[in-house]
PDB file of C-alpha atoms in Angstrom:
ATOM      1  CA  ASP A   1      -3.027  83.591   5.321  1.00 49.00           C
ATOM      2  CA  ALA A   2      -2.394  84.859   2.071  1.00 60.00           C
ATOM      3  CA  ASP A   3      -5.588  85.970   1.395  1.00 91.00           C
ATOM      4  CA  VAL A   4      -5.677  88.738   3.873  1.00 94.00           C
ATOM      5  CA  THR A   5      -2.682  91.072   3.340  1.00 95.00           C
ATOM      6  CA  GLN A   6      -1.405  94.103   5.243  1.00 97.00           C
ATOM      7  CA  THR A   7       0.686  97.180   4.335  1.00 97.00           C
ATOM      8  CA  PRO A   8       3.270  98.098   5.219  1.00 96.00           C
ATOM      9  CA  ARG A   9       4.848  94.960   6.926  1.00 95.00           C
ATOM     10  CA  ASN A  10       7.305  97.095   9.032  1.00 96.00           C
ATOM     11  CA  ARG A  11       6.768 100.857   9.847  1.00 96.00           C
ATOM     12  CA  ILE A  12       9.153 103.464  11.871  1.00 97.00           C
ATOM     13  CA  THR A  13       7.513 106.552  12.600  1.00 96.00           C
ATOM     14  CA  LYS A  14       7.878 109.649  15.195  1.00 96.00           C
ATOM     15  CA  THR A  15       5.490 110.754  17.438  1.00 97.00           C
ATOM     16  CA  GLY A  16       2.566 112.762  16.282  1.00 97.00           C
ATOM     17  CA  LYS A  17       2.855 111.743  12.794  1.00 96.00           C
ATOM     18  CA  ARG A  18      -0.472 110.825  11.059  1.00 96.00           C
ATOM     19  CA  ILE A  19       0.034 106.974   9.622  1.00 96.00           C
ATOM     20  CA  MET A  20      -2.238 104.412   8.013  1.00 97.00           C
ATOM     21  CA  LEU A  21      -2.111 100.726   8.147  1.00 98.00           C
ATOM     22  CA  GLU A  22      -4.038  99.007   5.235  1.00 97.00           C
ATOM     23  CA  CYS A  23      -5.575  95.440   4.872  1.00 97.00           C
ATOM     24  CA  SER A  24      -6.939  94.110   1.984  1.00 97.00           C
ATOM     25  CA  GLN A  25      -8.834  90.417   1.425  1.00 96.00           C
ATOM     26  CA  THR A  26      -9.703  88.134  -1.186  1.00 95.00           C
ATOM     27  CA  LYS A  27     -11.661  86.128   0.919  1.00 90.00           C
ATOM     28  CA  GLY A  28     -14.882  87.744   0.221  1.00 93.00           C
ATOM     29  CA  HIS A  29     -15.737  87.804   3.680  1.00 94.00           C
ATOM     30  CA  ASP A  30     -17.803  90.792   5.107  1.00 93.00           C
ATOM     31  CA  ARG A  31     -16.375  90.949   8.572  1.00 93.00           C
ATOM     32  CA  MET A  32     -13.360  92.670   8.898  1.00 95.00           C
ATOM     33  CA  TYR A  33     -11.370  93.513  12.449  1.00 95.00           C
ATOM     34  CA  TRP A  34      -8.184  95.362  13.567  1.00 96.00           C
ATOM     35  CA  TYR A  35      -6.293  94.015  16.816  1.00 96.00           C
ATOM     36  CA  ARG A  36      -3.158  95.016  18.411  1.00 96.00           C
ATOM     37  CA  GLN A  37      -0.983  93.083  20.215  1.00 94.00           C
ATOM     38  CA  ASP A  38       1.640  94.483  22.752  1.00 92.00           C
ATOM     39  CA  PRO A  39       4.895  92.121  23.509  1.00 81.00           C
ATOM     40  CA  GLY A  40       4.330  89.626  25.675  1.00 76.00           C
ATOM     41  CA  LEU A  41       0.357  89.846  25.755  1.00 80.00           C
ATOM     42  CA  GLY A  42      -2.703  88.361  23.664  1.00 85.00           C
ATOM     43  CA  LEU A  43      -4.500  90.542  21.104  1.00 91.00           C
ATOM     44  CA  GLN A  44      -7.179  93.438  21.895  1.00 92.00           C
ATOM     45  CA  LEU A  45      -9.871  94.535  19.652  1.00 92.00           C
ATOM     46  CA  ILE A  46      -9.269  98.360  18.117  1.00 95.00           C
ATOM     47  CA  TYR A  47     -12.105  98.436  15.615  1.00 95.00           C
ATOM     48  CA  TYR A  48     -14.419  96.149  13.628  1.00 94.00           C
ATOM     49  CA  SER A  49     -16.607  96.271  11.023  1.00 95.00           C
ATOM     50  CA  PHE A  50     -19.819  94.035   9.520  1.00 91.00           C
ATOM     51  CA  ASP A  51     -19.910  95.641   6.247  1.00 90.00           C
ATOM     52  CA  VAL A  52     -18.929  98.975   4.483  1.00 91.00           C
ATOM     53  CA  LYS A  53     -21.463 101.073   6.896  1.00 90.00           C
ATOM     54  CA  ASP A  54     -21.345  99.220   9.583  1.00 93.00           C
ATOM     55  CA  ILE A  55     -18.084 100.322  12.161  1.00 95.00           C
ATOM     56  CA  ASN A  56     -18.160  99.375  15.689  1.00 93.00           C
ATOM     57  CA  LYS A  57     -15.399 100.391  18.527  1.00 93.00           C
ATOM     58  CA  GLY A  58     -13.170  97.481  19.985  1.00 90.00           C
ATOM     59  CA  GLU A  59     -11.944  97.698  23.564  1.00 87.00           C
ATOM     60  CA  ILE A  60      -8.720 100.145  23.094  1.00 93.00           C
ATOM     61  CA  SER A  61     -10.433 102.641  20.276  1.00 95.00           C
ATOM     62  CA  ASP A  62      -8.782 105.804  21.326  1.00 94.00           C
ATOM     63  CA  GLY A  63      -5.943 107.304  19.255  1.00 95.00           C
ATOM     64  CA  TYR A  64      -7.450 104.900  16.257  1.00 97.00           C
ATOM     65  CA  SER A  65      -9.931 105.528  13.289  1.00 97.00           C
ATOM     66  CA  VAL A  66     -10.835 103.193  10.637  1.00 97.00           C
ATOM     67  CA  SER A  67     -12.259 103.545   7.178  1.00 97.00           C
ATOM     68  CA  ARG A  68     -13.930 100.794   5.328  1.00 96.00           C
ATOM     69  CA  GLN A  69     -13.309 101.990   1.902  1.00 90.00           C
ATOM     70  CA  ALA A  70     -15.067  98.667   0.139  1.00 94.00           C
ATOM     71  CA  GLN A  71     -15.924  95.228   1.322  1.00 94.00           C
ATOM     72  CA  ALA A  72     -12.286  93.889   0.553  1.00 96.00           C
ATOM     73  CA  LYS A  73     -10.497  96.663   2.394  1.00 97.00           C
ATOM     74  CA  PHE A  74     -10.575  97.782   5.657  1.00 97.00           C
ATOM     75  CA  SER A  75      -7.823 100.749   7.178  1.00 98.00           C
ATOM     76  CA  LEU A  76      -6.582 101.591  10.355  1.00 98.00           C
ATOM     77  CA  SER A  77      -5.193 105.302  11.346  1.00 97.00           C
ATOM     78  CA  LEU A  78      -3.328 106.443  14.312  1.00 96.00           C
ATOM     79  CA  GLU A  79      -4.052 110.399  14.473  1.00 91.00           C
ATOM     80  CA  SER A  80      -1.245 111.507  16.118  1.00 96.00           C
ATOM     81  CA  ALA A  81       1.033 108.677  16.857  1.00 96.00           C
ATOM     82  CA  ILE A  82       2.692 108.380  20.024  1.00 96.00           C
ATOM     83  CA  PRO A  83       5.144 105.919  21.739  1.00 96.00           C
ATOM     84  CA  ASN A  84       2.942 103.809  23.545  1.00 94.00           C
ATOM     85  CA  GLN A  85       1.275 102.775  20.256  1.00 96.00           C
ATOM     86  CA  THR A  86       4.220 100.782  19.157  1.00 96.00           C
ATOM     87  CA  ALA A  87       3.128  97.278  19.141  1.00 96.00           C
ATOM     88  CA  LEU A  88       2.262  94.706  16.391  1.00 96.00           C
ATOM     89  CA  TYR A  89      -0.989  95.257  14.469  1.00 97.00           C
ATOM     90  CA  PHE A  90      -3.358  92.368  12.714  1.00 96.00           C
ATOM     91  CA  CYS A  91      -5.862  92.474  10.790  1.00 97.00           C
ATOM     92  CA  ALA A  92      -8.726  89.628  10.772  1.00 94.00           C
ATOM     93  CA  THR A  93     -11.522  88.769   8.352  1.00 94.00           C
ATOM     94  CA  ARG A  94     -14.532  86.604   8.831  1.00 91.00           C
ATOM     95  CA  ARG A  95     -17.887  85.273   6.801  1.00 90.00           C
ATOM     96  CA  ARG A  96     -20.920  85.846   8.195  1.00 86.00           C
ATOM     97  CA  GLY A  97     -22.376  82.485   9.473  1.00 82.00           C
ATOM     98  CA  SER A  98     -18.750  81.426  10.274  1.00 82.00           C
ATOM     99  CA  ARG A  99     -16.949  81.431  13.503  1.00 76.00           C
ATOM    100  CA  THR A 100     -13.516  80.965  12.267  1.00 82.00           C
ATOM    101  CA  GLN A 101     -11.353  84.319  11.547  1.00 86.00           C
ATOM    102  CA  TYR A 102      -8.620  84.522   9.408  1.00 90.00           C
ATOM    103  CA  PHE A 103      -5.649  86.846  10.392  1.00 92.00           C
ATOM    104  CA  GLY A 104      -3.261  88.567   7.981  1.00 94.00           C
ATOM    105  CA  PRO A 105       0.735  88.733   8.589  1.00 93.00           C
ATOM    106  CA  GLY A 106       0.612  91.737  10.938  1.00 95.00           C
ATOM    107  CA  THR A 107       2.711  95.004  10.400  1.00 96.00           C
ATOM    108  CA  ARG A 108       5.408  95.858  13.111  1.00 95.00           C
ATOM    109  CA  LEU A 109       4.529  99.208  14.633  1.00 96.00           C
ATOM    110  CA  LEU A 110       7.679 101.399  16.219  1.00 96.00           C
ATOM    111  CA  VAL A 111       6.918 105.203  17.564  1.00 96.00           C
ATOM    112  CA  LEU A 112       9.622 106.857  18.438  1.00 96.00           C
TER     113      LEU A 112
ATOM    114  CA  GLY B   1     -16.759  91.241  29.698  1.00 77.00           C
ATOM    115  CA  ILE B   2     -15.970  87.810  29.472  1.00 82.00           C
ATOM    116  CA  GLN B   3     -12.459  86.867  30.589  1.00 88.00           C
ATOM    117  CA  VAL B   4      -9.887  84.118  28.855  1.00 93.00           C
ATOM    118  CA  GLU B   5      -7.582  82.900  31.284  1.00 95.00           C
ATOM    119  CA  GLN B   6      -4.403  80.238  29.957  1.00 96.00           C
ATOM    120  CA  SER B   7      -1.928  78.587  31.678  1.00 97.00           C
ATOM    121  CA  PRO B   8       0.864  77.768  32.476  1.00 97.00           C
ATOM    122  CA  PRO B   9       2.283  81.199  30.866  1.00 95.00           C
ATOM    123  CA  ASP B  10       5.554  79.496  29.999  1.00 96.00           C
ATOM    124  CA  LEU B  11       6.558  76.033  29.245  1.00 97.00           C
ATOM    125  CA  ILE B  12       9.773  74.732  28.331  1.00 97.00           C
ATOM    126  CA  LEU B  13       9.725  70.975  26.864  1.00 95.00           C
ATOM    127  CA  GLN B  14      12.260  68.736  25.645  1.00 97.00           C
ATOM    128  CA  GLU B  15      11.896  67.889  22.099  1.00 97.00           C
ATOM    129  CA  GLY B  16       9.461  64.744  22.070  1.00 97.00           C
ATOM    130  CA  ALA B  17       7.741  65.821  25.222  1.00 97.00           C
ATOM    131  CA  ASN B  18       4.063  66.115  25.376  1.00 97.00           C
ATOM    132  CA  SER B  19       2.114  68.873  26.741  1.00 96.00           C
ATOM    133  CA  THR B  20      -1.071  70.312  27.612  1.00 97.00           C
ATOM    134  CA  LEU B  21      -2.275  73.718  27.658  1.00 98.00           C
ATOM    135  CA  ARG B  22      -5.284  74.578  29.131  1.00 98.00           C
ATOM    136  CA  CYS B  23      -7.779  77.616  28.726  1.00 97.00           C
ATOM    137  CA  ASN B  24     -10.963  78.761  31.004  1.00 96.00           C
ATOM    138  CA  PHE B  25     -12.883  81.166  30.130  1.00 92.00           C
ATOM    139  CA  SER B  26     -16.034  82.959  32.406  1.00 89.00           C
ATOM    140  CA  ASP B  27     -19.117  83.265  30.589  1.00 84.00           C
ATOM    141  CA  SER B  28     -20.995  81.044  28.046  1.00 80.00           C
ATOM    142  CA  VAL B  29     -19.576  80.732  24.488  1.00 79.00           C
ATOM    143  CA  ASN B  30     -20.563  79.342  21.315  1.00 75.00           C
ATOM    144  CA  ASN B  31     -16.882  79.444  19.489  1.00 84.00           C
ATOM    145  CA  LEU B  32     -13.546  78.660  20.485  1.00 90.00           C
ATOM    146  CA  GLN B  33     -10.714  78.950  18.679  1.00 92.00           C
ATOM    147  CA  TRP B  34      -6.613  78.055  19.015  1.00 95.00           C
ATOM    148  CA  PHE B  35      -3.948  79.622  17.389  1.00 95.00           C
ATOM    149  CA  HIS B  36      -0.345  79.128  16.937  1.00 96.00           C
ATOM    150  CA  GLN B  37       1.483  82.325  16.758  1.00 94.00           C
ATOM    151  CA  ASN B  38       5.219  81.400  15.171  1.00 90.00           C
ATOM    152  CA  PRO B  39       8.339  83.414  16.390  1.00 86.00           C
ATOM    153  CA  TRP B  40       8.021  85.304  13.383  1.00 85.00           C
ATOM    154  CA  GLY B  41       4.781  86.719  14.784  1.00 87.00           C
ATOM    155  CA  GLN B  42       2.020  84.821  12.123  1.00 89.00           C
ATOM    156  CA  LEU B  43      -1.009  83.960  13.589  1.00 91.00           C
ATOM    157  CA  ILE B  44      -1.875  80.578  12.598  1.00 91.00           C
ATOM    158  CA  ASN B  45      -5.569  78.567  12.804  1.00 90.00           C
ATOM    159  CA  LEU B  46      -4.981  75.369  14.730  1.00 95.00           C
ATOM    160  CA  PHE B  47      -8.552  74.316  15.599  1.00 93.00           C
ATOM    161  CA  TYR B  48     -12.110  76.096  15.556  1.00 91.00           C
ATOM    162  CA  ILE B  49     -13.607  73.665  18.657  1.00 92.00           C
ATOM    163  CA  PRO B  50     -16.895  74.773  20.010  1.00 88.00           C
ATOM    164  CA  SER B  51     -17.216  71.812  21.795  1.00 91.00           C
ATOM    165  CA  GLY B  52     -16.057  68.026  21.729  1.00 95.00           C
ATOM    166  CA  THR B  53     -12.670  66.957  20.052  1.00 97.00           C
ATOM    167  CA  LYS B  54     -10.663  67.361  17.178  1.00 96.00           C
ATOM    168  CA  GLN B  55      -7.392  66.069  16.144  1.00 97.00           C
ATOM    169  CA  ASN B  56      -4.860  67.295  13.628  1.00 95.00           C
ATOM    170  CA  GLY B  57      -1.576  65.057  13.357  1.00 96.00           C
ATOM    171  CA  ARG B  58       0.146  65.607  16.671  1.00 97.00           C
ATOM    172  CA  LEU B  59      -2.163  68.368  18.045  1.00 97.00           C
ATOM    173  CA  SER B  60      -5.340  67.695  19.419  1.00 98.00           C
ATOM    174  CA  ALA B  61      -8.086  69.748  21.441  1.00 97.00           C
ATOM    175  CA  THR B  62     -11.024  69.113  23.375  1.00 97.00           C
ATOM    176  CA  THR B  63     -13.438  71.604  24.724  1.00 95.00           C
ATOM    177  CA  VAL B  64     -16.420  70.776  27.316  1.00 95.00           C
ATOM    178  CA  ALA B  65     -18.399  73.999  27.021  1.00 90.00           C
ATOM    179  CA  THR B  66     -20.524  73.158  29.950  1.00 91.00           C
ATOM    180  CA  GLU B  67     -17.450  73.443  32.374  1.00 94.00           C
ATOM    181  CA  ARG B  68     -15.916  76.160  30.450  1.00 93.00           C
ATOM    182  CA  TYR B  69     -12.378  75.043  29.682  1.00 96.00           C
ATOM    183  CA  SER B  70     -10.723  73.777  26.547  1.00 97.00           C
ATOM    184  CA  LEU B  71      -7.144  71.986  26.706  1.00 98.00           C
ATOM    185  CA  LEU B  72      -4.816  71.786  23.523  1.00 98.00           C
ATOM    186  CA  TYR B  73      -2.624  68.469  23.661  1.00 98.00           C
ATOM    187  CA  ILE B  74       0.541  68.618  21.595  1.00 97.00           C
ATOM    188  CA  SER B  75       2.168  65.041  21.505  1.00 97.00           C
ATOM    189  CA  SER B  76       5.802  64.728  20.602  1.00 97.00           C
ATOM    190  CA  SER B  77       6.982  67.987  20.559  1.00 97.00           C
ATOM    191  CA  GLN B  78       9.400  69.511  18.152  1.00 97.00           C
ATOM    192  CA  THR B  79      11.569  72.265  18.024  1.00 96.00           C
ATOM    193  CA  THR B  80       9.027  73.860  15.262  1.00 94.00           C
ATOM    194  CA  ASP B  81       6.161  73.834  17.772  1.00 96.00           C
ATOM    195  CA  SER B  82       8.107  77.171  19.554  1.00 96.00           C
ATOM    196  CA  GLY B  83       5.773  79.855  19.717  1.00 95.00           C
ATOM    197  CA  VAL B  84       3.012  81.429  21.548  1.00 95.00           C
ATOM    198  CA  TYR B  85      -0.316  79.338  21.782  1.00 97.00           C
ATOM    199  CA  PHE B  86      -3.598  81.728  22.038  1.00 96.00           C
ATOM    200  CA  CYS B  87      -7.210  80.838  22.543  1.00 95.00           C
ATOM    201  CA  ALA B  88      -9.917  83.093  21.595  1.00 92.00           C
ATOM    202  CA  VAL B  89     -13.619  82.758  22.263  1.00 90.00           C
ATOM    203  CA  TYR B  90     -16.743  84.681  21.129  1.00 79.00           C
ATOM    204  CA  ARG B  91     -19.246  85.217  23.426  1.00 68.00           C
ATOM    205  CA  ASN B  92     -22.605  83.358  23.524  1.00 60.00           C
ATOM    206  CA  SER B  93     -24.738  85.829  22.104  1.00 58.00           C
ATOM    207  CA  GLY B  94     -24.898  88.020  19.143  1.00 55.00           C
ATOM    208  CA  ASN B  95     -22.115  89.602  16.801  1.00 61.00           C
ATOM    209  CA  THR B  96     -19.431  89.851  19.373  1.00 69.00           C
ATOM    210  CA  PRO B  97     -15.907  89.702  18.652  1.00 75.00           C
ATOM    211  CA  LEU B  98     -13.263  87.182  19.418  1.00 83.00           C
ATOM    212  CA  VAL B  99     -11.388  87.588  22.917  1.00 87.00           C
ATOM    213  CA  PHE B 100      -8.298  86.794  23.258  1.00 91.00           C
ATOM    214  CA  GLY B 101      -6.443  84.918  26.151  1.00 93.00           C
ATOM    215  CA  LYS B 102      -2.718  86.097  27.219  1.00 92.00           C
ATOM    216  CA  GLY B 103      -1.107  83.024  25.595  1.00 95.00           C
ATOM    217  CA  THR B 104       0.896  80.353  26.658  1.00 96.00           C
ATOM    218  CA  ARG B 105       4.688  80.932  25.422  1.00 95.00           C
ATOM    219  CA  LEU B 106       6.153  77.355  24.565  1.00 96.00           C
ATOM    220  CA  SER B 107       9.677  76.884  23.881  1.00 96.00           C
ATOM    221  CA  VAL B 108      10.749  73.321  22.645  1.00 96.00           C
ATOM    222  CA  ILE B 109      14.408  72.639  23.158  1.00 96.00           C
ATOM    223  CA  ALA B 110      16.657  70.002  20.692  1.00 93.00           C
TER     224      ALA B 110
END
């Protein structure tokens, strides 16, 4: 969905490095989410935010942190990347009162 | 937490064939979405279907919430239908995030 953008789209990094993945949306949605998809598996929730001051951990938050800089921006950081964090990362948004989530194009991350 | 199971895990079809994908969930839900992940990794919303039946072209979906399952029908399959199909649900309480199944990988062969 072009209204939800993620940068970078692809990233290669080394073990121990700190990296940030960014998500921006123009849909005006208050809720934003970060998911991780491992090869051959479904999506798992890392963190989610219902507004700028409301951040919640998901199923697999260890090793990650987030920042909701504004309603339209939600960043995911890997404090010290490790190889098993190699995955496809998705950002998603949802408007309060709606049950439909909209996903960004994903960021492919490779940790060497 | 809620469990979401999809079947079959893999499916290979000849172009033009029909198929049914199933999603079972372990608890009451107040929403269910079907997504298609294309071979480039992009996730595309197919249906928001907490109950009942919806149709969109060659695709249709039915959710029977009381029996905790949903079905996605693909008719006259095309090679562009290939990819992974996910169902995802919200629990029937509070502001809970989506829980995804592991998906059905569909390959349509010309």
